[in-house]
XYZ file of C-alpha atoms in Angstrom:
570
model
C -12.383 24.994 20.342
C -16.320 25.075 20.534
C -17.366 22.364 22.886
C -20.431 21.874 20.865
C -18.579 20.642 17.858
C -18.401 16.837 17.569
C -14.709 15.785 18.503
C -12.501 14.485 15.696
C -10.242 11.439 16.176
C -6.834 11.796 14.799
C -3.806 9.551 14.608
C -0.220 10.768 15.255
C 2.749 9.342 13.429
C 6.490 9.921 14.430
C 9.392 9.184 12.219
C 13.077 9.619 13.481
C 15.295 9.791 10.451
C 18.995 10.279 10.200
C 18.779 14.213 10.380
C 15.509 14.982 12.002
C 12.581 13.791 13.817
C 9.307 14.357 12.184
C 5.528 14.209 13.379
C 2.419 14.040 11.252
C -1.401 14.159 12.177
C -3.788 12.313 10.155
C -7.603 12.084 9.910
C -9.764 9.016 9.744
C -9.387 8.951 6.037
C -5.685 8.855 6.176
C -5.375 12.449 5.140
C -2.418 14.597 6.442
C -3.705 17.479 8.625
C -0.416 19.016 9.679
C 3.353 17.933 10.086
C 6.490 19.421 11.600
C 10.115 18.493 12.026
C 13.034 19.118 14.438
C 16.607 18.611 13.802
C 18.779 16.064 15.568
C 22.488 16.026 16.438
C 25.007 13.417 14.838
C 28.609 12.843 15.480
C 30.783 11.484 12.590
C 34.350 10.108 13.168
C 35.554 7.763 10.373
C 33.476 4.833 10.376
C 31.860 5.624 13.802
C 28.510 7.550 13.493
C 26.729 8.255 16.673
C 23.666 10.108 18.154
C 21.960 10.803 21.425
C 18.598 9.293 22.624
C 18.196 12.377 24.977
C 18.610 14.799 21.933
C 16.428 12.662 19.835
C 13.551 12.511 22.416
C 13.738 16.352 22.752
C 13.413 16.681 19.174
C 10.516 14.216 18.957
C 8.572 16.296 21.639
C 9.241 19.389 19.805
C 7.957 17.952 16.419
C 4.806 16.599 18.080
C 3.778 19.722 19.710
C 4.633 21.750 16.551
C 2.452 19.349 14.303
C -0.500 19.555 16.933
C -0.328 23.348 16.679
C -0.059 23.313 12.837
C -3.044 20.932 12.560
C -4.893 22.796 15.457
C -5.372 19.461 17.182
C -6.342 19.241 20.838
C -4.546 16.459 23.119
C -7.876 14.588 23.546
C -8.500 14.355 19.755
C -5.270 12.086 19.362
C -6.568 8.503 19.882
C -3.250 6.717 19.099
C 0.236 7.202 18.146
C 3.070 5.042 16.576
C 6.840 5.467 16.228
C 9.042 4.699 13.178
C 12.822 5.239 13.241
C 16.040 4.136 11.543
C 17.493 0.974 12.623
C 20.077 2.534 14.845
C 21.281 0.789 18.204
C 20.404 2.419 21.484
C 22.238 1.517 24.835
C 20.699 2.408 28.227
C 21.320 1.339 31.910
C 18.994 -0.006 34.505
C 17.483 3.520 35.245
C 16.972 4.204 31.340
C 19.864 6.579 31.372
C 22.344 6.633 28.367
C 25.479 4.553 28.332
C 28.202 5.711 25.904
C 28.928 3.728 22.842
C 31.588 6.039 21.768
C 35.509 6.047 21.853
C 35.186 9.456 23.174
C 33.486 8.193 26.360
C 30.727 11.114 25.873
C 27.721 9.721 27.877
C 25.300 11.593 25.507
C 26.538 9.508 22.679
C 24.558 6.197 23.283
C 23.325 5.319 19.851
C 25.374 3.597 17.060
C 23.646 5.067 13.834
C 22.291 2.565 11.300
C 24.856 3.500 8.708
C 27.829 3.107 11.078
C 30.463 0.727 9.663
C 32.755 0.120 12.641
C 31.789 -3.515 12.930
C 32.810 -4.795 9.264
C 35.483 -7.172 10.981
C 32.805 -8.545 13.387
C 30.195 -9.074 10.664
C 32.998 -11.034 8.608
C 33.700 -13.300 11.516
C 29.957 -13.889 12.280
C 29.263 -14.708 8.563
C 32.119 -17.294 8.638
C 30.297 -19.357 11.227
C 27.826 -20.337 8.404
C 25.132 -20.389 10.997
C 21.678 -21.658 9.542
C 20.282 -18.502 11.040
C 21.928 -16.482 8.151
C 19.513 -17.931 5.520
C 16.997 -15.536 6.803
C 19.137 -12.447 6.044
C 19.903 -13.328 2.500
C 22.795 -15.501 3.516
C 24.982 -12.925 5.388
C 24.700 -10.268 8.136
C 25.403 -6.791 7.131
C 27.719 -4.678 9.383
C 24.667 -2.364 9.581
C 22.714 -5.026 11.504
C 22.857 -5.221 15.272
C 24.778 -8.377 16.253
C 27.915 -7.325 14.670
C 27.692 -3.885 16.472
C 26.890 -5.650 19.810
C 29.954 -7.735 19.287
C 32.133 -4.576 18.544
C 30.904 -2.861 21.726
C 31.760 -6.121 23.795
C 35.299 -6.272 22.495
C 36.150 -2.552 22.486
C 34.226 -0.744 25.292
C 34.194 -3.396 28.043
C 33.044 -0.935 30.776
C 30.077 0.348 28.779
C 29.149 -3.463 27.863
C 28.906 -4.190 31.614
C 26.789 -1.186 32.274
C 24.072 -1.719 29.642
C 20.837 -3.043 30.902
C 18.962 -2.793 27.639
C 20.105 -2.808 24.051
C 17.247 -1.527 21.861
C 16.241 -0.665 18.176
C 15.698 3.263 18.065
C 11.986 2.892 17.226
C 11.534 0.294 20.109
C 13.236 2.560 22.416
C 11.035 5.471 21.554
C 8.024 3.325 22.374
C 9.799 2.297 25.587
C 10.498 5.855 26.648
C 6.831 6.772 25.810
C 5.028 3.801 27.671
C 7.882 2.127 29.928
C 6.914 -0.940 28.345
C 9.821 -3.152 27.034
C 8.120 -5.069 24.441
C 10.123 -5.250 21.159
C 8.607 -5.196 17.514
C 8.776 -8.271 15.304
C 9.887 -5.680 12.537
C 13.114 -4.760 14.336
C 13.946 -7.861 16.008
C 13.440 -9.898 12.983
C 15.047 -7.697 10.393
C 18.017 -6.516 12.429
C 18.574 -8.844 15.333
C 18.263 -12.386 13.745
C 15.040 -13.100 15.775
C 13.078 -15.892 13.980
C 9.592 -14.524 13.885
C 8.155 -17.658 12.490
C 8.421 -19.275 16.011
C 4.966 -17.323 16.288
C 3.283 -18.765 13.305
C 0.256 -20.007 15.022
C -0.413 -16.942 17.300
C -2.805 -14.159 16.510
C -1.989 -10.400 16.325
C -3.811 -9.593 19.544
C -1.468 -11.704 21.832
C 1.512 -10.548 23.979
C 4.048 -13.148 23.225
C 7.118 -14.256 25.034
C 10.151 -14.156 22.885
C 10.762 -17.601 21.833
C 12.464 -16.876 18.409
C 15.890 -16.143 19.785
C 18.559 -18.778 18.738
C 20.597 -19.290 21.798
C 23.323 -21.347 20.126
C 23.884 -18.547 17.572
C 24.468 -15.948 20.269
C 26.787 -18.394 22.132
C 28.614 -19.229 18.890
C 29.520 -15.654 17.950
C 30.762 -14.775 21.522
C 27.733 -12.972 22.902
C 26.266 -15.638 25.196
C 25.860 -13.232 27.966
C 22.860 -11.663 25.990
C 20.948 -15.107 26.448
C 20.930 -14.503 30.366
C 17.706 -13.459 32.165
C 15.469 -14.769 29.461
C 17.105 -12.233 27.067
C 16.191 -9.300 29.348
C 18.847 -7.139 27.557
C 17.766 -7.723 24.003
C 14.052 -8.547 24.476
C 11.965 -10.848 26.711
C 8.709 -10.051 24.854
C 7.722 -9.350 21.175
C 4.671 -8.072 19.594
C 3.316 -7.422 15.888
C 3.538 -3.980 14.701
C 0.719 -1.927 16.083
C -0.008 -4.044 19.092
C -0.971 -1.684 22.018
C 1.919 -1.312 24.484
C 1.387 -1.334 28.309
C -1.164 1.188 29.546
C -0.235 3.623 26.720
C 1.511 6.869 27.331
C 2.965 7.360 30.857
C 2.009 10.696 32.630
C 5.704 11.899 32.538
C 5.874 11.293 28.694
C 2.417 12.616 27.885
C 3.471 15.921 29.603
C 6.606 16.183 27.648
C 4.715 15.472 24.267
C 1.617 17.682 25.178
C -0.580 14.734 24.902
C -3.090 12.798 27.352
C -1.815 10.026 29.585
C -2.969 6.597 28.621
C -3.185 7.527 24.926
C -2.574 4.157 23.106
C 0.899 3.604 21.555
C 1.423 1.010 18.956
C 4.481 -1.426 18.688
C 6.961 0.194 16.224
C 8.196 -0.133 12.931
C 11.598 0.501 11.078
C 11.119 3.766 8.919
C 11.199 2.018 5.517
C 8.863 -0.531 6.575
C 6.415 2.047 7.897
C 6.784 3.570 4.348
C 5.558 0.010 3.062
C 2.600 0.124 5.558
C 1.704 3.539 4.455
C 1.474 2.844 0.795
C 1.109 -1.014 0.134
C -2.816 -0.709 -0.143
C -3.012 2.531 -2.015
C -4.861 0.776 -4.865
C -7.342 2.648 -7.028
C -10.823 1.886 -6.200
C -11.441 0.282 -9.766
C -8.589 -2.180 -8.859
C -9.482 -3.008 -5.271
C -10.905 -6.333 -4.455
C -11.224 -6.386 -0.647
C -11.729 -10.152 -0.714
C -8.631 -11.029 -2.390
C -6.006 -11.818 0.190
C -3.395 -12.620 -2.496
C -3.755 -9.302 -4.175
C -1.102 -7.646 -1.821
C 1.483 -10.254 -2.851
C 1.484 -9.073 -6.535
C 2.808 -5.650 -5.382
C 6.378 -4.338 -4.519
C 6.832 -1.013 -2.668
C 9.748 1.115 -3.609
C 10.820 3.522 -0.781
C 13.069 5.855 -2.718
C 15.222 8.375 -1.003
C 18.900 8.404 -0.507
C 18.954 4.676 -1.136
C 16.022 2.661 -2.177
C 14.253 -0.405 -0.389
C 12.136 -2.782 -2.579
C 9.716 -4.642 -0.311
C 7.351 -7.390 -1.293
C 5.175 -9.713 0.843
C 4.093 -13.302 0.345
C 1.927 -15.822 2.130
C 4.453 -18.630 1.785
C 8.257 -18.615 2.823
C 10.227 -17.651 -0.259
C 14.089 -17.875 0.027
C 15.610 -15.426 -2.470
C 19.367 -15.536 -2.783
C 21.004 -12.062 -2.318
C 17.917 -10.508 -1.023
C 17.084 -9.966 2.753
C 14.486 -12.190 4.354
C 12.262 -13.925 4.257
C 11.107 -12.169 7.550
C 7.898 -13.515 9.061
C 5.392 -10.647 10.170
C 8.165 -8.083 9.981
C 6.050 -5.616 8.050
C 2.501 -6.857 7.443
C 1.440 -9.363 10.250
C 1.188 -13.052 8.991
C 2.932 -12.351 5.705
C 6.653 -13.027 4.873
C 8.613 -9.972 3.903
C 11.276 -10.029 1.143
C 13.465 -6.871 1.180
C 15.606 -5.970 -1.612
C 17.648 -2.660 -1.961
C 19.826 -0.440 -3.772
C 22.466 1.409 -1.600
C 22.833 4.551 -3.466
C 19.898 6.046 -5.612
C 19.065 9.587 -4.674
C 22.795 9.907 -3.460
C 24.103 8.706 -6.674
C 22.101 11.262 -8.708
C 23.344 14.025 -6.262
C 26.766 12.848 -6.760
C 26.571 12.692 -10.722
C 25.337 16.257 -10.661
C 27.755 17.618 -8.134
C 30.774 16.001 -9.704
C 30.294 17.317 -13.174
C 31.676 20.467 -14.343
C 28.298 21.854 -15.418
C 26.786 20.933 -12.056
C 27.049 24.680 -10.715
C 25.798 26.032 -14.036
C 22.535 23.757 -13.976
C 22.219 24.482 -10.189
C 22.343 28.192 -10.910
C 19.901 27.949 -13.895
C 17.404 25.844 -11.782
C 17.568 28.214 -8.903
C 16.808 31.216 -11.085
C 13.543 29.394 -12.280
C 12.783 28.399 -8.612
C 12.759 24.607 -9.537
C 15.085 21.765 -8.772
C 18.072 20.591 -10.693
C 16.126 17.633 -11.784
C 13.030 19.473 -12.754
C 15.324 21.768 -14.787
C 17.091 18.741 -16.506
C 13.717 17.028 -17.122
C 12.591 20.136 -19.133
C 15.916 20.227 -20.936
C 15.533 16.614 -22.001
C 12.057 17.366 -23.401
C 13.468 20.024 -25.708
C 16.567 17.799 -26.619
C 14.096 15.160 -27.910
C 12.759 17.600 -30.416
C 16.109 19.268 -31.211
C 17.778 15.949 -31.978
C 14.498 14.470 -33.715
C 14.760 11.415 -31.241
C 12.114 8.799 -31.707
C 11.404 8.939 -27.960
C 13.090 10.525 -24.812
C 14.827 7.193 -23.578
C 16.594 6.794 -26.992
C 18.704 9.890 -26.043
C 21.084 7.526 -24.356
C 21.698 4.936 -26.972
C 25.582 5.643 -26.548
C 25.548 5.970 -22.814
C 25.209 3.105 -20.296
C 25.549 3.292 -16.319
C 26.071 0.459 -13.815
C 24.790 2.222 -10.701
C 26.838 0.236 -8.164
C 28.882 3.341 -6.844
C 28.248 2.103 -3.139
C 28.195 -1.696 -3.866
C 25.324 -4.090 -4.915
C 22.936 -4.761 -2.070
C 20.343 -6.785 -4.081
C 20.170 -9.026 -5.806
C 23.926 -9.782 -6.481
C 24.711 -8.910 -2.835
C 28.263 -7.817 -3.848
C 29.543 -4.918 -1.522
C 32.591 -4.683 -3.779
C 30.907 -4.007 -6.827
C 31.825 -0.702 -8.523
C 29.928 1.985 -10.609
C 30.432 2.040 -14.368
C 29.842 4.728 -16.921
C 30.463 3.517 -20.618
C 30.239 6.130 -23.289
C 31.921 9.310 -22.042
C 33.358 12.110 -24.282
C 35.165 15.364 -23.583
C 31.863 17.217 -23.700
C 31.381 19.268 -20.463
C 28.181 21.147 -21.286
C 24.889 21.095 -19.351
C 23.523 18.779 -22.060
C 26.182 16.170 -21.479
C 25.458 16.328 -17.701
C 21.632 16.022 -18.436
C 22.296 13.013 -20.765
C 24.484 11.441 -18.013
C 21.582 12.044 -15.485
C 19.058 10.302 -17.798
C 21.461 7.326 -18.241
C 21.936 7.055 -14.328
C 18.221 7.098 -13.865
C 17.901 4.291 -16.417
C 20.637 2.194 -14.801
C 18.953 2.601 -11.432
C 15.653 1.473 -12.985
C 17.517 -1.652 -14.612
C 18.626 -2.428 -11.139
C 15.051 -2.451 -9.847
C 14.114 -4.676 -12.914
C 16.858 -7.138 -11.928
C 15.612 -7.251 -8.516
C 11.761 -7.796 -9.436
C 12.916 -10.438 -11.942
C 15.082 -12.245 -9.658
C 12.289 -12.244 -6.788
C 9.813 -13.469 -9.491
C 12.169 -16.283 -10.492
C 12.145 -17.464 -6.897
C 8.280 -17.678 -6.436
C 7.082 -14.085 -6.188
C 4.505 -12.748 -8.667
C 5.251 -9.105 -8.619
C 3.343 -7.079 -11.369
C 2.639 -3.728 -9.763
C 4.922 -1.089 -8.147
C 4.058 1.407 -5.467
C 6.433 4.343 -4.946
C 6.986 6.843 -2.088
C 9.882 9.007 -0.754
C 11.559 11.986 -2.242
C 12.488 10.428 -5.678
C 8.796 9.454 -6.254
C 8.144 13.251 -6.887
C 10.346 13.066 -10.027
C 8.078 12.377 -12.851
C 11.098 11.226 -15.213
C 12.440 8.879 -12.592
C 8.935 7.222 -12.182
C 8.141 7.078 -15.909
C 11.591 5.414 -16.725
C 10.967 2.797 -13.958
C 7.424 2.013 -15.424
C 8.878 1.683 -18.861
C 11.786 -0.358 -17.979
C 10.155 -2.759 -15.524
C 6.927 -2.957 -17.612
C 4.934 -2.498 -14.405
C 2.201 0.173 -13.719
C 3.566 2.405 -10.874
C 0.957 3.871 -8.214
C 1.727 6.931 -6.396
C -0.021 7.288 -3.130
C -2.381 10.309 -2.362
C -0.223 11.356 0.766
C 3.416 11.527 -0.058
C 4.307 11.446 3.599
C 4.112 7.709 3.662
C 6.402 6.909 6.512
C 4.381 9.255 8.767
C 1.242 7.599 7.690
C 2.708 4.092 8.265
C 3.643 5.184 11.838
C 0.157 6.843 12.417
C -1.524 3.550 11.216
C 0.380 1.849 14.122
C -1.363 4.263 16.532
C -4.763 3.564 14.727
C -4.439 -0.121 15.377
C -3.386 0.412 19.031
C -6.610 2.471 19.669
C -8.702 -0.527 18.339
C -10.299 1.555 15.760
C -9.084 -1.369 13.515
C -8.912 -5.163 14.353
C -5.595 -5.689 12.404
C -2.912 -3.778 10.834
C -3.922 -4.842 7.263
C -7.628 -3.630 7.727
C -6.051 -0.292 8.904
C -3.917 -0.102 5.874
C -6.932 -0.677 3.633
C -8.798 2.061 5.468
C -6.099 4.673 5.687
C -4.010 4.094 2.365
C -5.429 5.993 -0.830
C -4.064 6.091 -4.272
C -3.093 9.217 -6.268
C -1.870 8.982 -9.833
C -0.999 5.748 -11.607
C 1.946 5.928 -14.134
C 1.718 3.171 -16.868
C 4.427 1.706 -19.058
C 4.727 3.111 -22.563
C 2.705 1.199 -25.227
C 5.276 1.872 -27.878
C 6.866 -1.574 -28.922
C 9.934 0.433 -29.854
C 10.453 1.780 -26.333
C 10.168 -1.879 -24.907
C 12.705 -3.191 -27.586
C 15.032 -0.290 -26.740
C 15.116 -1.111 -22.948
C 15.411 -4.774 -23.420
C 18.491 -4.144 -25.430
C 19.979 -1.566 -22.884
C 19.097 -4.053 -20.014
C 21.244 -6.906 -21.726
C 24.124 -4.161 -21.721
C 23.309 -3.335 -18.150
C 23.746 -6.956 -17.027
C 26.819 -7.343 -18.923
C 28.713 -4.415 -17.393
C 28.707 -6.356 -14.054
C 29.947 -9.561 -15.844
C 32.649 -7.590 -17.488
C 33.655 -6.073 -14.027
C 33.887 -9.755 -12.544
C 36.115 -10.584 -15.562
C 38.429 -7.550 -15.108
C 38.557 -8.392 -11.310
C 39.683 -11.814 -12.056
C 42.291 -10.584 -14.678
C 43.894 -8.211 -12.076
C 43.897 -10.630 -9.055
C 45.735 -13.137 -11.362
C 48.221 -10.340 -12.272
C 48.842 -9.610 -8.714
C 48.887 -13.292 -7.373
C-alpha cells in the first residue's frame, strides 16, 4: 500500500455459526468491504451435539486472514473487532485447555452445541422448582439454555465436572481466547445463564462490573451450588455491556494467529441473533429518522430469519410477556429491556415442505436449469398461476389451504413444545403447482405466526408498528411481502444483508472508542435498503384477517383433539 495514502479505519466482525466461522470487514459507513468463511467440525450422536473450541479457533483465524486479504486490508487499519456466536457451552481447565463434555471421552469435544437436547430431563426438574428467576425467561428454562446442560454434565461426567475451571458461552470464550480477559457479556449471561442484568440498572456502559446478578439460592436449589464458589469464578466474576473494551485488547499470541496487531481493541460479545439485531435495528430510511427520539427504537421488531426465526423488540420499561423469552435488561441494546420471541422452524420448514413433496426433485431440477433457487422458481410460477386462474390477488390462491407451522413445536407466544404442524386442504394432486401452493400456504402460516407474536407483545405493553428483517429468508421477496400484508407493518430491509457480521463489527467500533455508546454506533453504521409496504387493497386485508382466524383455530382444534385422545387413553 502506498504510504502517502491516508490510512483507512475498518472494523472486523466475527460470527461463529453452527457450520462455519465467518469474518467481515466494514468501513466507517458500515459498508461491507470483504468477507470469508471457514467450515467447522460437528459431532452428532442422538440428542448429543458437540464441537471443538480448538477447531473453531483455527477456523476463526483462517476466516479473519481470508477476509483481510479479500478486502485488501492491512493489520494496522483494523481498529476494533467483535465476536458473535451461537449460544453453545464451552468447557476449559485452568490452563484454558479443552475438557471433554462427551460420552466418548474425546478431549477435543469440549462444546455442547446450542441445539443439543441431552438435558431435557434436567430442564424439567429445574422448571418444577418454580423459582422466581424463571419469570425472566418466559416462565421456563429451555433445555437449550446453560443451567440444564451444566446439571447434565455434573450428573453424568463427574471427572470432567471436577476438571473444568471455566464454563463459558461460545462468544465469551472467543473474546477470552483473543484477550485473556474473563469478563462475560450481559447478552450471554442474561439470556442463557439466568443472570439478572437489572442488578446493574444504575450503572453506565463504560464501567467494569462485578457480577452481582447471580441468584445464589437458585444455583443451590437446582444442585449446582458449587458454581457459586470463588465469587462465581467458573461462570463469571465480572460482566460488561456488549461492546465494552476487554482488557488490553488482542494478546500478542492471538494477534499473531489472527494476522492482526497486538492491543487491537476487542468488544464484549453478543449471541449471533442478537448481533443481527444490533446490525439492523437502526436501519431506518433518512426520511423516517429522528435522532432525538429515544422511543423510536421501541416501535420496531427485528426478524432474524434463517433456519429458525428470532423476533426481537426492546423497551425502556420492564414488560413481562407470557410465553416470550425475557425481559432481559441490556442483553442487546444497553439500558433497554429485550423481549425475544421466536419460531423454531421457518427456513427449515420450507425446506422440509419442498423436500418431502413428490414434485420436489422436479422443481429443484427446473430451478437449477434456470440457475435460480427453488423458491425463486416457485415465486415465478405463482405469478403465472394468478393470471391462469384469474385470481383477484396472489395470496388468494390458498383460499382452500391452511397451514399451522408448528412442525417443531411452538416457541412463541404459546410456548408449547408439544404443538404439532397441521396442513388443512390436501388433495391427491402431486404436481409442481400443488407443491407451489403448499409453499405459499406455509409462508403465510409462518407470517400468521409472526402476526400472533406481534399482537401478543403489543397486548402486553409493546407498541410495535415496524418490522426489520435480515438473514437468508429476507432475500425472498414473496416471504417478505406476505409478512408485510399479514402483519400490516412496513418491513425495512437493511442495505447490508450480512447483519450479524455488521453487529459483531459494531462491537469492535465501540471498543475502539470511535463511538461513545453501542446505540450511537448502531445509528452511524446501520443503513436502510428497500422498504416493503403492506398492500393497500382492502380485499387483501380482509382475506388475511379471515385466514388468520382459521390459523388461530387450528391450534385450538389441536388442543381439543389432544384432550379427547388423552381421555380415551386414561
